[in-house]
Amino acid sequence: MTREHGPGAGELIAMARSLGLPHPERTGELLWRFHLLLRRADAELNLTRLRSFGAMLEKHYIDSLLPLRYWKPSGRIMDLGSGGGFPGMPLAIALPEVQFVLVEGRRKRTAFLADAARELGLENVEVVSRKLNPLDRIEVDHGVVRAVARSEDLLDRMARSVAVGGTVALMKGPDCDDEVAAVAQMGLPFALADDVRYALPRSQDARRLLVFRREDGEWPLDATAGRGLVVPAGARRIESEGNATYKRWKQLLTGRGSRKHGETLLAGERFVTEVVESSAERVLGVLSREGAPIPALPESVQAFVLGGELFSAIDQERTGGPIAWLAIPELPEWQPNETRGVALLLAMQNPDNVGAAIRSAEAFGASEVVLLDGAASPYQPKALRAAGPSAFRVALRRGPALEALAEVEVPLVGLDAHGEPIGQVAVPNAVGLVIGREGTGLAGLDASVPRAAIPMQGPTESLNAAVAAAVALYAITSRT
């Protein structure tokens, strides 16, 4: 075998040995060659979000192979939704005596997988370019999924393919008890055979392997074909990803789509209940998964019911739903001369930080939150997930650029690691607390604005911007 592989091959060989794989040197070298193919094709096909070799080593290769400590596949195995080849390609490389069927619906990705298998000489890999639906059948002994959909949806799609007595190994995160219960409630022909909790060796990220055994008995066509979506009275059924409203929801998952439509999505039962109660006029609709309860809604709010796979594609945070579809309010311009109490002024550009800071503003009694020019929108999905309903209860305002703040008609205090301890800084009853940008901080803010620092005892040089904002708000508001 040609050894033009570079230093990464050695790490992959060491990994294969540490996992007790039967052919560690061959496995490591082939994984390295696959890695090079993956990186080469990634720019065009967007096969992975990971960039460093260390992250890919753990989150792709180790993550794909670690379940072999607990699950021993044989015969013919289906990897459903293989994507960039995970876990199917690492498993096929490590287990040359086992046949793997990589099922993927995106043709460019299946072309990549087929080319990679051919170039690596993997005669035990078959690539199938189609989406597997519950009525479909690809006969296999076992199945494996690095699960991105819910367990009941995946098992429903695989029920007619996996042989009686075979298993399906679902590689999940730690919080999936509700999915195990849902499998039993749906009457699917699977029983939980093993439930293993473990962690990735470097990051200690929690993982859970659910192994379901295919029980005896047929899973007839009409068990799924005749089932359809159960839609409560007044709810609207969405059955196709080609539906115009569904396409709009998919666009709202990005900041760009949210800005374009002036709408956003907020997921999670508690958040949705709160926003419906406090801001029903903003709620365009509520999305629920088939079979899940629909929360009580006012007559003005439309309920939508989606099948499991459609819902999972929208529910990117895996909350289980429901999901509120919301109209984004216009941000009024900040009036500094009307400021009372503490106004939190944010220049932060990370939407997660903006959302967390808004939540802290509500918790510690800030009178308003001012989004300075260039700050992340508080209504894009990531910010809203961090802020929750606080984004609709806190007074949000649109402010000037950080560099123009010296001209406003209200006293300011800037949060800066090099300022005076915050307990020693004089803070008037009406004040604007300025939180700068991630990385550059208060660069550009006039030097005449007083700086306050949060004293720290340990060796940490600085706090996350959202954490610092919360601590500073508490320090200021607790004085009164």
Coordinates of C-alpha atoms in Angstrom, one line a residue:
M1 CA 0.0 0.0 0.0
T2 CA 1.3 3.4 -1.0
R3 CA 2.6 5.4 2.0
E4 CA 2.1 9.0 0.9
H5 CA -0.1 9.7 3.8
G6 CA 1.6 12.2 6.1
P7 CA 1.6 12.3 9.9
G8 CA -2.2 11.9 10.3
A9 CA -2.1 8.3 9.3
G10 CA 0.0 7.5 12.4
E11 CA -2.6 9.0 14.7
L12 CA -5.4 7.1 13.0
I13 CA -3.4 3.8 13.3
A14 CA -2.9 4.5 17.0
M15 CA -6.6 5.2 17.3
A16 CA -7.4 1.9 15.7
R17 CA -5.1 0.1 18.0
S18 CA -6.6 1.8 21.1
L19 CA -10.1 0.7 20.0
G20 CA -8.9 -2.9 19.6
L21 CA -9.8 -3.0 15.9
P22 CA -8.6 -6.2 14.1
H23 CA -6.5 -4.5 11.3
P24 CA -5.2 -1.3 12.9
E25 CA -2.5 -0.5 10.4
R26 CA -4.6 -1.1 7.3
T27 CA -7.5 0.7 9.0
G28 CA -5.5 3.8 9.9
E29 CA -3.9 4.1 6.5
L30 CA -7.2 3.8 4.7
L31 CA -8.9 6.2 7.0
W32 CA -6.2 8.7 6.3
R33 CA -6.6 8.3 2.5
F34 CA -10.4 8.7 3.0
H35 CA -9.7 11.8 5.1
L36 CA -7.7 13.4 2.2
L37 CA -10.5 12.6 -0.2
L38 CA -13.1 14.1 2.1
R39 CA -11.1 17.3 2.6
R40 CA -10.6 17.7 -1.1
A41 CA -14.3 17.3 -1.9
D42 CA -15.5 19.3 1.1
A43 CA -15.2 22.8 -0.4
E44 CA -17.7 21.9 -3.1
L45 CA -20.0 19.5 -1.3
N46 CA -20.0 20.8 2.3
L47 CA -19.4 17.4 3.7
T48 CA -18.3 18.4 7.2
R49 CA -18.5 21.5 9.5
L50 CA -15.3 20.5 11.3
R51 CA -12.0 22.0 10.1
S52 CA -9.1 20.8 12.2
F53 CA -7.8 17.2 11.9
G54 CA -8.0 16.8 15.7
A55 CA -11.7 17.7 15.7
M56 CA -12.4 15.3 12.8
L57 CA -10.3 12.6 14.4
E58 CA -12.6 12.6 17.5
K59 CA -15.9 13.8 16.2
H60 CA -15.9 11.7 12.9
Y61 CA -13.5 8.8 13.1
I62 CA -13.5 7.9 16.8
D63 CA -17.2 8.7 17.1
S64 CA -18.0 6.4 14.2
L65 CA -15.9 3.5 15.5
L66 CA -16.3 3.7 19.3
P67 CA -19.7 1.9 19.2
L68 CA -17.9 -1.3 18.0
R69 CA -16.9 -1.8 21.7
Y70 CA -20.6 -2.4 22.4
W71 CA -22.2 -3.5 19.1
K72 CA -20.8 -6.3 16.9
P73 CA -22.3 -6.1 13.4
S74 CA -22.1 -8.9 10.9
G75 CA -23.6 -9.8 7.5
R76 CA -25.1 -6.9 5.5
I77 CA -25.4 -3.5 7.3
M78 CA -27.3 -0.4 6.2
D79 CA -26.0 3.1 7.1
L80 CA -29.1 5.3 6.7
G81 CA -28.4 8.9 5.8
S82 CA -24.7 8.4 5.4
G83 CA -24.0 12.0 4.4
G84 CA -20.2 12.5 4.1
G85 CA -19.8 8.8 4.9
F86 CA -20.3 8.6 8.7
P87 CA -20.4 6.2 10.3
G88 CA -20.5 3.9 7.3
M89 CA -17.1 4.5 5.7
P90 CA -15.0 4.2 8.8
L91 CA -17.0 1.0 9.8
A92 CA -16.5 -0.5 6.3
I93 CA -12.8 0.3 6.5
A94 CA -12.4 -1.2 9.9
L95 CA -14.5 -4.3 9.1
P96 CA -13.6 -5.5 5.6
E97 CA -15.5 -8.8 6.2
V98 CA -18.8 -7.0 6.7
Q99 CA -20.9 -5.7 3.8
F100 CA -22.1 -2.1 4.1
V101 CA -24.9 -0.3 2.2
L102 CA -24.6 3.5 2.4
V103 CA -28.0 5.0 1.8
E104 CA -28.0 8.8 1.1
G105 CA -30.5 10.9 -0.8
R106 CA -28.2 13.6 -2.1
R107 CA -26.8 12.5 -5.4
K108 CA -23.6 14.6 -5.2
R109 CA -22.8 13.0 -1.9
T110 CA -23.5 9.5 -3.1
A111 CA -21.2 10.2 -6.1
F112 CA -18.5 11.2 -3.7
L113 CA -19.0 8.1 -1.6
A114 CA -19.0 5.7 -4.6
D115 CA -15.8 7.3 -6.0
A116 CA -14.1 7.1 -2.6
A117 CA -15.0 3.4 -2.1
R118 CA -13.7 2.7 -5.6
E119 CA -10.5 4.6 -5.0
L120 CA -9.9 2.9 -1.7
G121 CA -10.6 -0.5 -3.1
L122 CA -13.5 -1.1 -0.6
E123 CA -15.3 -4.0 -2.2
N124 CA -17.6 -4.3 0.9
V125 CA -19.3 -0.9 0.2
E126 CA -22.4 -0.4 -1.8
V127 CA -23.8 3.1 -2.3
V128 CA -27.6 3.6 -2.8
S129 CA -28.7 7.0 -3.9
R130 CA -32.2 7.5 -2.6
K131 CA -34.2 8.5 0.5
L132 CA -35.5 5.5 2.4
N133 CA -39.2 6.0 3.3
P134 CA -41.4 3.7 5.5
L135 CA -42.7 1.8 2.5
D136 CA -39.3 1.2 1.0
R137 CA -37.2 -1.9 1.5
I138 CA -33.4 -2.5 1.2
E139 CA -32.9 -6.0 2.6
V140 CA -30.2 -6.0 5.3
D141 CA -29.3 -7.9 8.5
H142 CA -28.7 -4.8 10.6
G143 CA -28.8 -1.0 10.5
V144 CA -26.7 1.8 11.9
V145 CA -27.4 5.5 12.0
R146 CA -25.5 8.4 13.4
A147 CA -28.9 9.7 14.3
V148 CA -29.9 13.2 13.2
A149 CA -33.7 12.3 13.2
R150 CA -35.7 10.9 16.1
S151 CA -35.5 7.2 16.9
E152 CA -39.1 6.4 16.1
D153 CA -38.8 8.1 12.7
L154 CA -35.6 6.2 11.8
L155 CA -37.0 2.8 13.0
D156 CA -40.2 3.4 11.1
R157 CA -38.2 3.9 7.9
M158 CA -36.1 0.8 8.5
A159 CA -38.8 -1.6 9.7
R160 CA -39.3 -3.3 6.4
S161 CA -35.6 -3.5 5.6
V162 CA -34.0 -5.0 8.7
A163 CA -34.3 -8.8 9.1
V164 CA -36.2 -10.3 12.0
G165 CA -33.7 -10.8 14.8
G166 CA -31.4 -8.1 13.4
T167 CA -30.5 -4.9 15.2
V168 CA -30.4 -1.2 14.5
A169 CA -27.8 0.8 16.3
L170 CA -28.7 4.5 16.8
M171 CA -25.8 6.8 17.8
K172 CA -27.5 9.5 19.9
G173 CA -26.8 12.2 22.3
P174 CA -27.5 11.6 26.0
D175 CA -31.1 12.9 26.3
C176 CA -33.3 10.6 24.3
D177 CA -35.5 8.8 26.9
D178 CA -38.6 10.3 25.2
E179 CA -37.6 8.7 21.9
V180 CA -37.3 5.3 23.5
A181 CA -40.8 5.7 24.9
A182 CA -42.1 6.9 21.6
V183 CA -40.8 3.8 19.8
A184 CA -42.9 1.6 22.2
Q185 CA -46.0 3.9 21.9
M186 CA -46.0 3.7 18.1
G187 CA -46.1 -0.1 18.2
L188 CA -43.0 -0.4 16.0
P189 CA -41.6 -3.9 15.6
F190 CA -38.5 -3.1 17.6
A191 CA -37.5 -3.8 21.2
L192 CA -34.7 -2.0 23.0
A193 CA -31.9 -4.6 23.4
D194 CA -29.1 -2.4 24.7
D195 CA -28.7 1.2 26.0
V196 CA -25.1 2.2 26.5
R197 CA -23.8 5.6 27.8
Y198 CA -20.2 6.5 27.1
A199 CA -18.1 9.6 26.3
L200 CA -15.7 10.6 23.6
P201 CA -12.1 10.2 24.9
R202 CA -10.8 13.7 24.4
S203 CA -13.7 16.1 24.8
Q204 CA -15.7 13.9 27.1
D205 CA -18.8 14.7 25.1
A206 CA -21.6 12.4 26.2
R207 CA -22.9 9.8 23.7
R208 CA -25.5 7.1 23.9
L209 CA -25.9 4.0 21.8
L210 CA -29.4 2.7 21.5
V211 CA -29.5 -0.9 20.0
F212 CA -33.0 -2.0 19.0
R213 CA -33.8 -5.6 18.0
R214 CA -36.2 -6.3 15.1
E215 CA -38.9 -8.4 16.5
D216 CA -40.7 -11.3 14.8
G217 CA -43.8 -10.4 12.7
E218 CA -44.4 -8.5 9.5
W219 CA -44.6 -4.7 9.3
P220 CA -47.3 -4.5 6.7
L221 CA -47.6 -1.9 4.0
D222 CA -50.8 -0.5 5.4
A223 CA -49.2 0.0 8.8
T224 CA -47.6 3.1 7.4
A225 CA -49.3 3.8 4.1
G226 CA -52.7 4.0 5.6
R227 CA -51.7 5.8 8.7
G228 CA -51.2 9.3 7.3
L229 CA -51.0 12.3 9.6
V230 CA -53.4 12.6 12.4
V231 CA -54.6 16.2 12.4
P232 CA -56.6 17.7 15.3
A233 CA -59.6 19.9 14.4
G234 CA -58.5 23.3 13.2
A235 CA -54.9 22.3 12.5
R236 CA -53.3 22.4 9.1
R237 CA -51.4 19.4 7.8
I238 CA -48.0 19.8 6.1
E239 CA -46.9 16.6 4.2
S240 CA -44.3 17.7 1.7
E241 CA -41.0 19.5 1.9
G242 CA -42.1 21.1 -1.3
N243 CA -44.9 23.0 0.5
A244 CA -44.3 26.7 0.1
T245 CA -44.9 27.4 3.8
Y246 CA -42.5 24.6 4.8
K247 CA -39.8 26.0 2.5
R248 CA -40.3 29.4 4.2
W249 CA -39.7 27.8 7.6
K250 CA -36.5 26.2 6.4
Q251 CA -35.3 29.6 5.2
L252 CA -36.0 31.0 8.7
L253 CA -33.4 28.7 10.2
T254 CA -30.7 31.1 8.9
G255 CA -30.1 34.7 9.9
R256 CA -30.3 35.7 6.3
G257 CA -33.7 34.1 5.8
S258 CA -35.0 35.5 9.0
R259 CA -34.0 39.1 8.0
K260 CA -35.5 38.6 4.5
H261 CA -39.0 37.6 5.7
G262 CA -39.1 39.5 9.0
E263 CA -39.9 36.2 10.8
T264 CA -38.3 33.7 13.0
L265 CA -38.8 30.4 14.8
L266 CA -38.7 29.7 18.6
A267 CA -38.6 26.0 19.7
G268 CA -39.4 24.3 23.0
E269 CA -42.6 23.7 24.9
R270 CA -42.0 26.2 27.8
F271 CA -40.7 29.0 25.4
V272 CA -43.7 28.5 23.1
T273 CA -46.2 28.5 25.9
E274 CA -44.7 31.7 27.3
V275 CA -44.6 33.6 24.0
V276 CA -48.1 32.6 23.1
E277 CA -49.3 33.9 26.5
S278 CA -47.3 37.1 26.5
S279 CA -47.1 38.0 22.7
A280 CA -49.9 36.2 20.9
E281 CA -50.1 39.0 18.3
R282 CA -46.6 38.0 17.2
V283 CA -47.4 34.3 16.7
L284 CA -48.1 33.4 13.1
G285 CA -48.5 29.7 13.9
V286 CA -47.4 26.8 16.0
L287 CA -45.7 23.7 14.6
S288 CA -46.1 20.3 16.2
R289 CA -44.9 16.8 15.5
E290 CA -47.5 14.2 14.5
G291 CA -48.7 12.5 17.6
A292 CA -47.5 15.2 20.0
P293 CA -49.9 17.3 21.9
I294 CA -50.7 20.7 20.5
P295 CA -50.7 23.5 23.1
A296 CA -53.8 25.5 23.8
L297 CA -53.8 28.3 21.3
P298 CA -56.0 31.4 20.8
E299 CA -58.2 31.4 17.7
S300 CA -55.9 33.8 16.0
V301 CA -53.0 31.3 16.0
Q302 CA -52.9 28.6 13.3
A303 CA -51.7 25.1 14.4
F304 CA -49.6 23.0 12.0
V305 CA -48.9 19.3 12.2
L306 CA -45.9 17.8 10.5
G307 CA -44.7 14.2 10.0
G308 CA -41.6 13.2 12.0
E309 CA -39.0 13.6 9.3
L310 CA -40.3 17.0 8.2
F311 CA -40.5 18.2 11.8
S312 CA -37.0 17.0 12.7
A313 CA -35.5 19.1 9.8
I314 CA -37.0 22.2 11.4
D315 CA -36.3 21.3 15.0
Q316 CA -32.6 21.7 14.7
E317 CA -32.2 22.0 18.5
R318 CA -33.9 18.7 19.0
T319 CA -36.4 20.1 21.5
G320 CA -39.2 17.8 20.4
G321 CA -41.3 20.9 19.9
P322 CA -43.6 22.6 19.6
I323 CA -42.2 25.5 17.5
A324 CA -43.6 29.0 17.3
W325 CA -43.5 30.8 14.0
L326 CA -43.1 34.5 14.9
A327 CA -43.3 37.9 13.2
I328 CA -40.2 40.0 14.1
P329 CA -41.2 43.4 15.5
E330 CA -39.5 46.6 14.2
L331 CA -36.9 48.0 16.6
P332 CA -37.7 51.6 17.5
E333 CA -34.9 54.0 17.7
W334 CA -33.3 54.6 21.1
Q335 CA -34.1 57.9 22.8
P336 CA -31.1 58.4 25.3
N337 CA -32.7 61.4 27.0
E338 CA -35.6 59.2 28.0
T339 CA -33.4 56.5 29.6
R340 CA -34.3 55.5 33.2
G341 CA -32.3 53.1 35.2
V342 CA -29.8 50.9 33.4
A343 CA -29.9 50.7 29.7
L344 CA -27.7 47.8 28.3
L345 CA -25.9 48.8 25.2
L346 CA -24.7 45.9 23.1
A347 CA -22.1 46.0 20.2
M348 CA -21.7 42.1 20.4
Q349 CA -21.7 40.4 17.0
N350 CA -22.2 36.8 18.2
P351 CA -26.0 36.1 18.2
D352 CA -25.7 33.6 21.1
N353 CA -24.1 36.3 23.2
V354 CA -26.7 38.9 22.2
G355 CA -29.5 36.5 23.1
A356 CA -28.0 35.6 26.5
A357 CA -27.4 39.2 27.3
I358 CA -31.1 40.0 26.6
R359 CA -32.1 37.3 29.0
S360 CA -29.8 38.7 31.7
A361 CA -31.2 42.2 31.1
E362 CA -34.7 40.9 32.0
A363 CA -33.4 38.9 35.0
F364 CA -31.5 41.9 36.5
G365 CA -34.0 44.6 35.7
A366 CA -32.4 46.6 32.9
S367 CA -34.8 49.2 31.6
E368 CA -34.0 48.5 27.9
V369 CA -31.5 46.9 25.6
V370 CA -30.0 48.9 22.9
L371 CA -28.6 47.1 19.8
L372 CA -25.8 49.3 18.5
D373 CA -25.1 49.5 14.8
G374 CA -23.4 46.3 13.7
A375 CA -24.6 44.2 16.6
A376 CA -26.2 40.8 15.8
S377 CA -30.0 40.8 15.4
P378 CA -31.8 39.7 18.6
Y379 CA -34.3 37.9 16.4
Q380 CA -32.2 35.7 14.3
P381 CA -32.6 32.0 15.3
K382 CA -29.4 31.6 17.4
A383 CA -30.0 34.8 19.4
L384 CA -33.7 33.9 19.9
R385 CA -32.8 30.4 21.2
A386 CA -30.6 32.0 23.8
A387 CA -33.0 34.8 24.7
G388 CA -36.2 32.8 24.7
P389 CA -39.4 34.9 25.3
S390 CA -37.3 37.6 26.9
A391 CA -36.7 38.9 23.4
F392 CA -40.4 39.8 23.2
R393 CA -40.8 41.1 26.8
V394 CA -37.7 43.3 27.1
A395 CA -37.7 46.8 25.6
L396 CA -35.4 46.5 22.6
R397 CA -34.1 49.6 20.8
R398 CA -32.0 50.4 17.7
G399 CA -28.9 52.5 18.6
P400 CA -26.0 54.3 16.9
A401 CA -22.6 52.9 16.3
L402 CA -20.2 52.3 19.2
E403 CA -18.0 55.1 17.8
A404 CA -20.8 57.6 18.0
L405 CA -21.8 57.0 21.6
A406 CA -19.9 60.0 23.0
E407 CA -22.6 62.3 21.6
V408 CA -25.6 60.7 23.4
E409 CA -27.4 62.5 26.1
V410 CA -27.0 60.0 28.9
P411 CA -24.1 59.1 31.2
L412 CA -22.2 56.0 30.0
V413 CA -20.0 53.3 31.6
G414 CA -18.0 50.9 29.4
L415 CA -17.2 47.4 30.5
D416 CA -13.4 46.9 30.0
A417 CA -10.9 44.5 31.6
H418 CA -8.5 47.5 32.1
G419 CA -11.0 49.8 33.9
E420 CA -11.5 50.5 37.5
P421 CA -13.2 47.8 39.6
I422 CA -16.9 48.1 39.0
G423 CA -17.7 48.5 42.7
Q424 CA -15.6 51.7 42.7
V425 CA -17.0 53.4 39.6
A426 CA -19.7 56.0 40.2
V427 CA -22.9 55.0 38.4
P428 CA -25.7 57.5 38.2
N429 CA -29.4 56.5 38.4
A430 CA -29.8 56.7 34.6
V431 CA -26.8 55.1 32.8
G432 CA -26.0 53.3 29.6
L433 CA -23.8 50.2 30.3
V434 CA -21.8 49.5 27.2
I435 CA -20.7 46.0 26.2
G436 CA -18.2 46.0 23.3
R437 CA -17.6 43.6 20.5
E438 CA -16.1 40.2 20.9
G439 CA -12.4 40.4 20.4
T440 CA -12.0 44.2 20.0
G441 CA -14.0 45.2 23.0
L442 CA -14.6 48.9 23.3
A443 CA -12.2 49.9 20.5
G444 CA -13.6 53.1 19.0
L445 CA -15.5 54.2 22.1
D446 CA -14.4 57.7 23.1
A447 CA -11.7 57.7 25.9
S448 CA -13.8 60.1 28.0
V449 CA -16.3 57.4 28.7
P450 CA -15.5 55.8 32.2
R451 CA -14.4 52.2 32.1
A452 CA -15.4 49.6 34.7
A453 CA -13.8 46.1 35.2
I454 CA -15.0 43.0 36.8
P455 CA -12.3 41.9 39.4
M456 CA -11.3 38.3 39.0
Q457 CA -9.2 36.2 41.4
G458 CA -8.0 33.4 39.1
P459 CA -5.6 33.4 36.1
T460 CA -8.5 33.8 33.5
E461 CA -7.8 37.0 31.5
S462 CA -11.4 37.7 30.5
L463 CA -15.0 36.5 30.6
N464 CA -17.3 35.7 27.8
A465 CA -19.0 38.9 26.7
A466 CA -22.5 37.7 27.7
V467 CA -21.3 36.4 31.1
A468 CA -19.5 39.7 31.7
A469 CA -22.7 41.6 30.8
A470 CA -24.7 39.6 33.3
V471 CA -22.2 40.1 36.2
A472 CA -21.9 43.8 35.5
L473 CA -25.7 44.2 35.4
Y474 CA -26.0 42.4 38.7
A475 CA -23.2 44.5 40.2
I476 CA -24.9 47.8 39.2
T477 CA -28.6 47.0 39.8
S478 CA -27.9 45.4 43.2
R479 CA -26.7 48.7 44.5
T480 CA -30.1 50.2 44.4

